[in-house]
XYZ file of C-alpha atoms in Angstrom:
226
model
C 114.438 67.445 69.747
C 117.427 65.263 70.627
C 120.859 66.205 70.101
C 121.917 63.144 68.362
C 118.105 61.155 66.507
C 118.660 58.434 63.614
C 116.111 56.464 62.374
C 115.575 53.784 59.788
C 119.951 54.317 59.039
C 121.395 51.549 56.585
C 125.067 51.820 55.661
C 127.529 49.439 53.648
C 130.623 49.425 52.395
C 131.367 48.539 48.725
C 129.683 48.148 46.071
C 127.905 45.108 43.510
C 129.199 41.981 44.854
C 131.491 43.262 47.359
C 128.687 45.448 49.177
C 128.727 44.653 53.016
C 126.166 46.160 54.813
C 126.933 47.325 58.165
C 124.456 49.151 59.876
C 120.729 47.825 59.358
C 117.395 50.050 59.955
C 119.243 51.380 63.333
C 117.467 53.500 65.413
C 118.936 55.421 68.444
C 118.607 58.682 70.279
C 120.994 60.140 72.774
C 119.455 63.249 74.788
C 121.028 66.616 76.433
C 123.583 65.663 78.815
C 122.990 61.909 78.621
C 125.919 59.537 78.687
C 125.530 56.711 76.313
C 127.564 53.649 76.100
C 127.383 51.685 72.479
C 129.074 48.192 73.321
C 128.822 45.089 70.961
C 131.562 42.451 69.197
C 134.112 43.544 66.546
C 132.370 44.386 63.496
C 128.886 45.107 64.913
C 128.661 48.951 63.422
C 129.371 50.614 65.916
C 132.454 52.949 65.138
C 130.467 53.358 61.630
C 127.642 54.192 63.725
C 130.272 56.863 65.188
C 131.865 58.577 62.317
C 128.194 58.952 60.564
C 126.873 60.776 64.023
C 129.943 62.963 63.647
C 129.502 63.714 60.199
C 133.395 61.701 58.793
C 131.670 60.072 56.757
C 128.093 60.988 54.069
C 124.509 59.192 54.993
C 123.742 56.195 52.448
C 119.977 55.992 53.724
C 117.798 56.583 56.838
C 117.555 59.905 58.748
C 120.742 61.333 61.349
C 119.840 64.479 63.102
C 122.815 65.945 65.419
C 122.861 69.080 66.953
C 119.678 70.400 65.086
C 121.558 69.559 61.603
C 119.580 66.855 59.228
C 123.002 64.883 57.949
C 120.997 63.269 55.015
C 121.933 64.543 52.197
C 124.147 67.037 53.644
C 127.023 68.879 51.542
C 130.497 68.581 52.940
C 130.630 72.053 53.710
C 127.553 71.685 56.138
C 129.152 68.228 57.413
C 132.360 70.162 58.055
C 130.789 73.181 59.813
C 129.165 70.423 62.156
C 132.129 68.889 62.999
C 133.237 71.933 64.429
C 130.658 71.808 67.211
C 131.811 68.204 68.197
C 134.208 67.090 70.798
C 136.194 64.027 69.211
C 138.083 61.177 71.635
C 139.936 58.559 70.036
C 141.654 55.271 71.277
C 144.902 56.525 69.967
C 144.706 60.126 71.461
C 146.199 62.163 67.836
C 148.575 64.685 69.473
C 150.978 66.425 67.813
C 154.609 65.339 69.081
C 156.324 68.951 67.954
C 153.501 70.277 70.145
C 153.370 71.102 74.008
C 150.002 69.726 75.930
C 148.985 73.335 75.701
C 149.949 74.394 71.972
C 147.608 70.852 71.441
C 144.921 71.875 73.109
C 144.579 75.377 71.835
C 144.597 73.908 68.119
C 141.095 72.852 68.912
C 140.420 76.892 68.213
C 142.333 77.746 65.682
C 138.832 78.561 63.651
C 136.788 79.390 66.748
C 135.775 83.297 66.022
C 135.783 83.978 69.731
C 139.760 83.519 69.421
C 141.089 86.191 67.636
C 145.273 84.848 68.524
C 146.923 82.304 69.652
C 147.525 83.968 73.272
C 143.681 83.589 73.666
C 143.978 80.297 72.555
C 146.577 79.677 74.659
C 145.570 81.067 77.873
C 141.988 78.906 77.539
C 144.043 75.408 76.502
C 145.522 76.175 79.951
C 142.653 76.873 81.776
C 141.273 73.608 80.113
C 144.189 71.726 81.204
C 143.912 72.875 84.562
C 140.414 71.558 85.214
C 141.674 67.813 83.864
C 144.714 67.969 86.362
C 147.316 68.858 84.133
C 147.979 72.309 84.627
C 151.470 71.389 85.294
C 152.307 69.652 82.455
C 150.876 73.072 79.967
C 154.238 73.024 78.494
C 155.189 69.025 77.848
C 155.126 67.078 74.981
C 153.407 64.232 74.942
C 156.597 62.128 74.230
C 156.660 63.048 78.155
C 153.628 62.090 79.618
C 152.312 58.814 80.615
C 149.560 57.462 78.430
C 146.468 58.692 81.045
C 148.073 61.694 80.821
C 148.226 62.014 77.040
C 144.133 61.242 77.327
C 143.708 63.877 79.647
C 145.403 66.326 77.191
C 142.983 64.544 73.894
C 139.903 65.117 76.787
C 140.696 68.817 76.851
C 141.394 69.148 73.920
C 137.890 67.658 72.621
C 135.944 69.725 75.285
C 138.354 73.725 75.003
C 136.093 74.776 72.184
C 132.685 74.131 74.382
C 131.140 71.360 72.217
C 127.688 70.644 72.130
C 128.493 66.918 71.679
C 131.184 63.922 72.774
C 131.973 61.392 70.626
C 134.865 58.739 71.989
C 136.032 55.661 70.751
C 137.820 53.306 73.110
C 139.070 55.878 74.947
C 140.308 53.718 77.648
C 141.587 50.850 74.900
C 145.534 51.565 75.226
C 145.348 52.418 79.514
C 145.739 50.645 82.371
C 142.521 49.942 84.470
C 142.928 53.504 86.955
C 143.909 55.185 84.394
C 141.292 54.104 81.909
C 139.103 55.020 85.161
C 139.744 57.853 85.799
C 139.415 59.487 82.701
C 135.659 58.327 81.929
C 135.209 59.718 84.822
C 136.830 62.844 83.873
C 134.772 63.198 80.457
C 131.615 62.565 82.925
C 132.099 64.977 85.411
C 133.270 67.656 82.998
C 130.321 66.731 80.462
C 128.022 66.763 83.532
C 128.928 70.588 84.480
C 127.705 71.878 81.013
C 125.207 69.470 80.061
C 126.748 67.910 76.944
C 126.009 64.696 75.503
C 128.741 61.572 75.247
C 128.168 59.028 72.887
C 131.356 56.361 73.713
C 132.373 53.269 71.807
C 133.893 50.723 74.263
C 134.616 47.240 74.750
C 135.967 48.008 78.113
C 133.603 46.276 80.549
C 134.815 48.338 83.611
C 133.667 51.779 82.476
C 130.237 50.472 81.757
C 128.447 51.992 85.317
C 129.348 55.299 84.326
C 126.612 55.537 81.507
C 123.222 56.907 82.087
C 122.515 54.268 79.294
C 124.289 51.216 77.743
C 123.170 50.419 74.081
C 124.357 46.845 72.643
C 124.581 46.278 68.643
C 125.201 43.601 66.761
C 125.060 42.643 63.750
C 124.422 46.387 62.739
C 121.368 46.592 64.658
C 120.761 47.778 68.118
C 119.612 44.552 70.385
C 119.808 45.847 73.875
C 119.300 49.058 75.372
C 118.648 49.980 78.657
C-alpha cells in the first residue's frame, strides 16, 4: 500500500445550480519517499486535490487512502487525528509574529505524547532549526527574518513532529528564485533522510527537476504524469 492512493475522486463546490465540479474521476498515487510535483493552470483542482489528501476538507465521492487511513466517509475526529501525522507547507508560511522561530516550531508538538513540556519541545524545535540552517536565528521573530528564512522556519516546523507525509503549496510562490531554490531543496534532502513522501503544488517552473515525478491536471483530471 501507498501512502497517499485515490481513485475514481469527484469533488464540487456548491450545490443545485451553482454546483462546480472540480475534481473529476482523479486517480493518483504517491509512494514512500517519492517526491511528487502536481502542476496545472489556475483552477485545475489541484490545491482541492491538496486539502482532501490532508484531510481539511470531507470526501464527496471516490476512494482517498493516506497513511493507511480510508478518508471516505471518515468522522472529523479520525480526519483530525490524521492531520496530526502530516507535515503542512503553505505559500504564505502561517507563523506566529508574538512567537520566536523556535517557540513556532515547537507548537508543531504541543499534542505530540512524546513531549511531555515545552522544554522538550523546545530543545527539538532547535535541533530542527539547526538542520535547516537556522540555528542562529532559534530566538527571532519572523518580523526579522527574510522571507527564505521565514520558509525555512514553516519547513521545520512541518517536518519537528516526524511526519509520515509532506504536503506544500507554492512554497516557493512569495521568494526570490535562490531562495525559492534552496528550500525545495531543503524539504528534499530532509524528506530524503527519513523516507517521507512530498506531495507539492507549484506553478514555479524552476523547482520542477527536483521531483521524482511531475503530475499535470487540468480541468480536474490528471493529463500528464511522468
Amino acid at each position: 500500500m501507498h501512502p497517499v492512493e485515490l481513485a475514481g475522486v469527484n469533488y464540487a463546490y456548491g450545490e443545485g445550480s451553482l454546483r462546480r465540479p472540480v475534481l473529476r474521476d482523479l486517480d493518483l498515487t504517491v509512494a514512500a519517499g517519492e517526491i511528487v510535483l502536481l502542476t496545472g493552470p489556475s483552477g485545475s483542482g489541484k490545491t482541492t486535490l491538496l486539502t482532501l489528501v490532508g484531510a481539511l476538507r470531507a470526501m464527496q465521492q471516490g476512494q482517498c487512502s493516506v497513511l493507511g487511513q480510508e478518508l471516505m466517509g471518515a468522522p472529523e475526529s479520525v480526519r483530525v487525528g490524521l492531520r496530526r501525522r502530516i507535515g503542512f507547507i503553505f505559500q504564505n508560511h502561517n507563523l506566529l509574529g508574538f512567537l520566536t522561530a523556535a517557540q513556532n516550531v515547537a507548537m508543531s508538538l504541543e499534542l505530540h505524547p512524546a513531549f511531555g513540556n515545552e522544554a522538550e519541545r523546545l530543545r527539538a524545535a532547535e535541533r530542527m532549526l539547526d538542520r535547516v540552517g537556522m540555528a542562529d536565528f532559534a530566538h527571532t521573530v519572523p518580523a526579522k527574518l527574510s522571507g527564505g528564512q521565514r520558509q525555512r522556519v514553516a519547513v521545520a516546523r512541518a517536518l519537528v513532529a516526524s511526519p509520515g507525509l509532506i504536503l506544500a503549496d507554492e512554497p516557493t510562490a512569495a521568494l526570490d528564485r535562490q531562495s525559492g531554490r534552496d528550500v525545495v531543496e531543503l524539504m528534499r534532502d530532509l524528506a530524503r533522510t527519513s523516507g517521507v513522501p512530498i506531495l507539492l503544488v507549484t506553478h514555479d517552473p524552476r523547482i520542477l527537476d527536483v521531483a521524482d515525478r511531475v503530475v499535470n491536471m487540468e480541468d480536474g483530471r490528471v493529463v500528464v504524469g511522468s
